[in-house]
PDB file of C-alpha atoms in Angstrom:
ATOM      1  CA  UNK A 256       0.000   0.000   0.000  1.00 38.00           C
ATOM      2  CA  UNK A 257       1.590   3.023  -0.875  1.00 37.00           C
ATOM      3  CA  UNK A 258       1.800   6.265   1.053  1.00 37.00           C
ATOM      4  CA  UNK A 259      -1.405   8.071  -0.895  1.00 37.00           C
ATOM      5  CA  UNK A 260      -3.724   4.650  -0.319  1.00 39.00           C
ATOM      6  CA  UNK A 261      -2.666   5.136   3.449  1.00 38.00           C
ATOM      7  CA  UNK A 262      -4.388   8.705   3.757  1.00 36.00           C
ATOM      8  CA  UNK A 263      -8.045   8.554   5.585  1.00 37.00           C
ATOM      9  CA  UNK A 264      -8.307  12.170   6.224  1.00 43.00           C
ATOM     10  CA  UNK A 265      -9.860  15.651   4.610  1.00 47.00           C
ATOM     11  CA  UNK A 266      -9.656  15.940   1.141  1.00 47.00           C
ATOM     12  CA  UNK A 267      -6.188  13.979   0.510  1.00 51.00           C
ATOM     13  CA  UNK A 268      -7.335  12.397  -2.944  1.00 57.00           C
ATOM     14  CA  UNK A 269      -9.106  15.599  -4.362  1.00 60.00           C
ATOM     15  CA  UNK A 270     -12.367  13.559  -4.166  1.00 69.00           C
ATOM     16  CA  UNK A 271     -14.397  15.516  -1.447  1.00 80.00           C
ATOM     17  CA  UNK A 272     -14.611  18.951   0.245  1.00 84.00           C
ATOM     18  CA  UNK A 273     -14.254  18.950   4.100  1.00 90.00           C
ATOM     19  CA  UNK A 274     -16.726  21.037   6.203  1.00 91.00           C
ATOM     20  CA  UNK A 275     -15.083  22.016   9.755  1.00 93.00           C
ATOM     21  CA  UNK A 276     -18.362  23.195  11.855  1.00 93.00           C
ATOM     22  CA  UNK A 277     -17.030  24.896  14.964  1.00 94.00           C
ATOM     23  CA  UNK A 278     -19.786  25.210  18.016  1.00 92.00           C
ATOM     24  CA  UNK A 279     -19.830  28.128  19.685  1.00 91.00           C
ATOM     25  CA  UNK A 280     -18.600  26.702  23.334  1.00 92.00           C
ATOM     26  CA  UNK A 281     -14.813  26.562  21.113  1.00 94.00           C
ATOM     27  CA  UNK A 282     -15.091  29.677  19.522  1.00 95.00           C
ATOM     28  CA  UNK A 283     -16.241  31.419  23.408  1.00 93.00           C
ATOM     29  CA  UNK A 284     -12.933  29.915  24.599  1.00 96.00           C
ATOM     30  CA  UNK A 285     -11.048  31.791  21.781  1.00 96.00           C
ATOM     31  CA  UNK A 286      -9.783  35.302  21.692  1.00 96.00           C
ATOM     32  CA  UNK A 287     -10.810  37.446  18.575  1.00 95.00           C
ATOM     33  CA  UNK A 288      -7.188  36.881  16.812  1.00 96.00           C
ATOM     34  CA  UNK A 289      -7.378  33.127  17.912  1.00 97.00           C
ATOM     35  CA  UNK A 290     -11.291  32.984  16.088  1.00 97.00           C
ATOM     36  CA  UNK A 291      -9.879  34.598  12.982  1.00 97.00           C
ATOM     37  CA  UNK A 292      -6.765  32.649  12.700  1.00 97.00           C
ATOM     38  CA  UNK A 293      -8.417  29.333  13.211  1.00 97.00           C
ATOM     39  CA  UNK A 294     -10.754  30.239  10.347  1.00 97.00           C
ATOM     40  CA  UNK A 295      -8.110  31.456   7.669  1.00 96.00           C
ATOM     41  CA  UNK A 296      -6.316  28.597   8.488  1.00 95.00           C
ATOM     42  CA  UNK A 297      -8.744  26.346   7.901  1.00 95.00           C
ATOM     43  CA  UNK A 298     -10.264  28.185   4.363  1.00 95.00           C
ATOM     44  CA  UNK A 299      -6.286  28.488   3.226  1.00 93.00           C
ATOM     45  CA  UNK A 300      -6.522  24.517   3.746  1.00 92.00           C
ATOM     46  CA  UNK A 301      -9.264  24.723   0.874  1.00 90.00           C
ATOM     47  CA  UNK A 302     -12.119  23.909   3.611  1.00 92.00           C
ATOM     48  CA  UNK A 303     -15.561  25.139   4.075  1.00 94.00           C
ATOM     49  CA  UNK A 304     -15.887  26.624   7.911  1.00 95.00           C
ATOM     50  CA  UNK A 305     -19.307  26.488   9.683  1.00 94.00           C
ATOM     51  CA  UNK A 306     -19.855  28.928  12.880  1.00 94.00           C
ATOM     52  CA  UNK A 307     -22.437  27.615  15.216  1.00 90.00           C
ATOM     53  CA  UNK A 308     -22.858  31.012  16.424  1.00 90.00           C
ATOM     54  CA  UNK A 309     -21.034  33.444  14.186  1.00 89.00           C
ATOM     55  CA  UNK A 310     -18.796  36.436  14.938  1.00 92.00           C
ATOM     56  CA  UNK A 311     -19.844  39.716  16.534  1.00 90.00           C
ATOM     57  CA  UNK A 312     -19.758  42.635  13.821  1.00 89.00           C
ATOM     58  CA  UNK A 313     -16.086  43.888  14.925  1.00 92.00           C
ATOM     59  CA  UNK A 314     -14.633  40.304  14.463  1.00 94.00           C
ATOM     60  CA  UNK A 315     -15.958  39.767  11.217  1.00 93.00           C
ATOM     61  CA  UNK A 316     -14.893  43.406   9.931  1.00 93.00           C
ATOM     62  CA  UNK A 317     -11.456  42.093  11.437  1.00 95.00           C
ATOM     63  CA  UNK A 318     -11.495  38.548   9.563  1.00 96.00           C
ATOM     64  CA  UNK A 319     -12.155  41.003   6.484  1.00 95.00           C
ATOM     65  CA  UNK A 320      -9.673  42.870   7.005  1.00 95.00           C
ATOM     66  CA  UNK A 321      -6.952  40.269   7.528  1.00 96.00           C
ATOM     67  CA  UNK A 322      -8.139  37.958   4.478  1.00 95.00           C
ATOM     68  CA  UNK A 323      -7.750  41.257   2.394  1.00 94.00           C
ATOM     69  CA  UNK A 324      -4.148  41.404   3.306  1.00 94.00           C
ATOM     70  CA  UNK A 325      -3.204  37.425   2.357  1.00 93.00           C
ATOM     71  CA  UNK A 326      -4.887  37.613  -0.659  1.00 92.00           C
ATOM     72  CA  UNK A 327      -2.496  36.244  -3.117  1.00 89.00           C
ATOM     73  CA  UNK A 328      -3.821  35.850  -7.132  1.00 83.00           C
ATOM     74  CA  UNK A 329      -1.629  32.188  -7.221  1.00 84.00           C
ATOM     75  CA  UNK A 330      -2.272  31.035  -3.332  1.00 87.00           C
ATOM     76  CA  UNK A 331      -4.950  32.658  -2.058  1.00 89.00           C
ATOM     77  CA  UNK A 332      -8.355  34.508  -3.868  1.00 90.00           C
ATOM     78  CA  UNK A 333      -9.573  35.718  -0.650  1.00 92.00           C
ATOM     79  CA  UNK A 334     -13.015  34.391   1.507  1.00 94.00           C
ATOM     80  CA  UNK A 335     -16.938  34.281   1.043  1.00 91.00           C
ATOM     81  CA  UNK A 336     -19.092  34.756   3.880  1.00 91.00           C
ATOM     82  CA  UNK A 337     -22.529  34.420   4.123  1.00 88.00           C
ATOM     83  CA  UNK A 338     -24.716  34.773   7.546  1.00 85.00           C
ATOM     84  CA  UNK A 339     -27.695  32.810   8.310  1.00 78.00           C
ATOM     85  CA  UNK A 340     -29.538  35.591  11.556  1.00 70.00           C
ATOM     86  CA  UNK A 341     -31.756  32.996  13.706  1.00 59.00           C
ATOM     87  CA  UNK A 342     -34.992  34.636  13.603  1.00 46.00           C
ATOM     88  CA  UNK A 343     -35.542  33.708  17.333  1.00 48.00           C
ATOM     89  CA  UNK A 344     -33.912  35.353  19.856  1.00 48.00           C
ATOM     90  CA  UNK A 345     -32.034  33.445  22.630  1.00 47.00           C
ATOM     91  CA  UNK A 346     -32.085  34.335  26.243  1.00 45.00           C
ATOM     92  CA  UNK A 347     -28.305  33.745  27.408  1.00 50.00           C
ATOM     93  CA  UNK A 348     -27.529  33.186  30.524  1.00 49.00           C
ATOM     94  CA  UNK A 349     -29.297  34.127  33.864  1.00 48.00           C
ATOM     95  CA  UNK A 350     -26.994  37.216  33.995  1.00 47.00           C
ATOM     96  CA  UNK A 351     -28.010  38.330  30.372  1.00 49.00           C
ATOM     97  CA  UNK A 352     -31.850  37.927  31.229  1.00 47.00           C
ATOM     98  CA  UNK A 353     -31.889  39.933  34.930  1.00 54.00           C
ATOM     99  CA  UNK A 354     -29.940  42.680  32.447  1.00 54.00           C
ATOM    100  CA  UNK A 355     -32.729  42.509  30.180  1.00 56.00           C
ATOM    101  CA  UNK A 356     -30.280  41.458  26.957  1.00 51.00           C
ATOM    102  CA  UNK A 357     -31.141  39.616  24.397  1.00 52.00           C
ATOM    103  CA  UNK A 358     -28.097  37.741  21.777  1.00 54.00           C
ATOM    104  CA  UNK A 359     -29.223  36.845  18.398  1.00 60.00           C
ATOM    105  CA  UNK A 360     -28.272  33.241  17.470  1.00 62.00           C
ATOM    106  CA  UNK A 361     -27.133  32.920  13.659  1.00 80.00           C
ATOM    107  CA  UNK A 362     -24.908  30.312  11.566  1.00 86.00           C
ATOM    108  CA  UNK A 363     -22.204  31.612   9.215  1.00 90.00           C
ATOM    109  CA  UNK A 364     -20.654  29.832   6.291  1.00 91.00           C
ATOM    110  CA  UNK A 365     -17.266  30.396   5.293  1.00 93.00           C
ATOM    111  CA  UNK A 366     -14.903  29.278   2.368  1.00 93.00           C
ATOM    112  CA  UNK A 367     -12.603  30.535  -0.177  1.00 92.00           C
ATOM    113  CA  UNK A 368     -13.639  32.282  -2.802  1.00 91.00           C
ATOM    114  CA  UNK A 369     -12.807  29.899  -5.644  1.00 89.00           C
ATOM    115  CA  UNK A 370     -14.498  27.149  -4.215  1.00 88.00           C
ATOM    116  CA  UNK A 371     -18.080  28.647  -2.164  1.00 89.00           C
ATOM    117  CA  UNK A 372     -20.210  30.586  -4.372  1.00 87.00           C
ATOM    118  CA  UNK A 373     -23.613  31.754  -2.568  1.00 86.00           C
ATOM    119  CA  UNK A 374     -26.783  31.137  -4.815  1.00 86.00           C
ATOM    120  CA  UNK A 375     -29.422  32.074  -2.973  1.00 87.00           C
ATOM    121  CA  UNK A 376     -29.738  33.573   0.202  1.00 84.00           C
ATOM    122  CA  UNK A 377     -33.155  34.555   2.320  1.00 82.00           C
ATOM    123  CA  UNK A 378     -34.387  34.999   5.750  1.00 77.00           C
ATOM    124  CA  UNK A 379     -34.603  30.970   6.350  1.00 79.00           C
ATOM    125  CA  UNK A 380     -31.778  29.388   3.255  1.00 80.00           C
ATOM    126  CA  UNK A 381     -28.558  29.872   2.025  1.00 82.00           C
ATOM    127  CA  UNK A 382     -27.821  27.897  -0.593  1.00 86.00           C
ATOM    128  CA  UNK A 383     -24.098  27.550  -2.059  1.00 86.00           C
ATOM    129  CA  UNK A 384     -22.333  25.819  -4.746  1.00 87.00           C
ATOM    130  CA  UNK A 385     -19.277  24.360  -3.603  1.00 87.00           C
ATOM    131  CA  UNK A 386     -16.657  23.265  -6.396  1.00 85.00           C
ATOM    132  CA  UNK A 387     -13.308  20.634  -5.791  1.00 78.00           C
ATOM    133  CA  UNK A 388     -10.927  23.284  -7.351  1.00 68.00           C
TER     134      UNK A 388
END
C-alpha cells in the first residue's frame, strides 16, 4: 500500500470537500485573533468553515480585514461569507436575562472564494455551490 492509499483524512485524494463546523462553546474559549486565525487557516486549507454562532460585527470586519491582506492571485483569492440571523432570539444566561439582553443566534458559512459561491440567500436558506478546485 503506498503512502497516498494510506491517507483517511480531509480531502487527501481531491475527491471531497471537508466542512469544519465549529460550536460556539470553542469559539467562546477563543480570543478574537485566535477565532480569525483558526478560520483562515482552515479556508487556506481549501475547507468550508461552519460557525455555530457566528462572529460579533467587529470580528468579522477584522477577519475582512486580515483575508484582504493574504490575498495572493496564485495562493490565495480571498473568503466568502454568508450569515444565516436565527430569527428567534435566545435568552443567554441568567446574567443576560436579569440585564434585560437579548443575543441573536445565527450560523455563518465560510470558504474561499474559488471554491463557495452563494446562490441564494433569504431569511430561512442559504444555498451555495461548492466546487473541488
Amino acid at each position: 500500500m503506498s503512502e497516498a492509499d494510506d491517507s483517511s483524512a480531509g480531502d487527501a485524494d481531491g475527491s471531497g470537500v471537508q466542512l469544519d463546523m465549529i460550536s460556539g462553546e470553542r469559539m467562546d474559549q477563543l480570543a478574537s485573533m485566535e477565532k480569525i486565525r483558526l478560520i483562515l487557516d482552515s479556508v487556506h486549507d481549501g475547507n468550508i468553515v461552519i460557525l455555530e454562532e457566528g462572529l460579533d460585527p467587529e470580528e468579522e470586519s477584522k477577519l475582512i480585514e486580515v483575508t484582504m491582506t493574504e490575498i495572493s492571485p496564485d495562493e490565495f483569492t480571498g473568503i466568502e461569507i454568508e450569515t444565516y440571523p436565527g430569527s428567534s432570539k435566545s435568552s443567554g444566561g441568567f446574567f443576560d436575562r436579569l440585564m434585560g439582553r437579548e443575543t441573536e443566534t445565527k450560523l455563518t458559512v465560510i470558504g474561499p472564494a474559488n471554491r463557495l459561491e452563494t446562490l441564494h440567500k433569504d431569511e430561512t436558506l442559504i444555498s451555495a455551490l461548492v466546487t473541488r478546485t
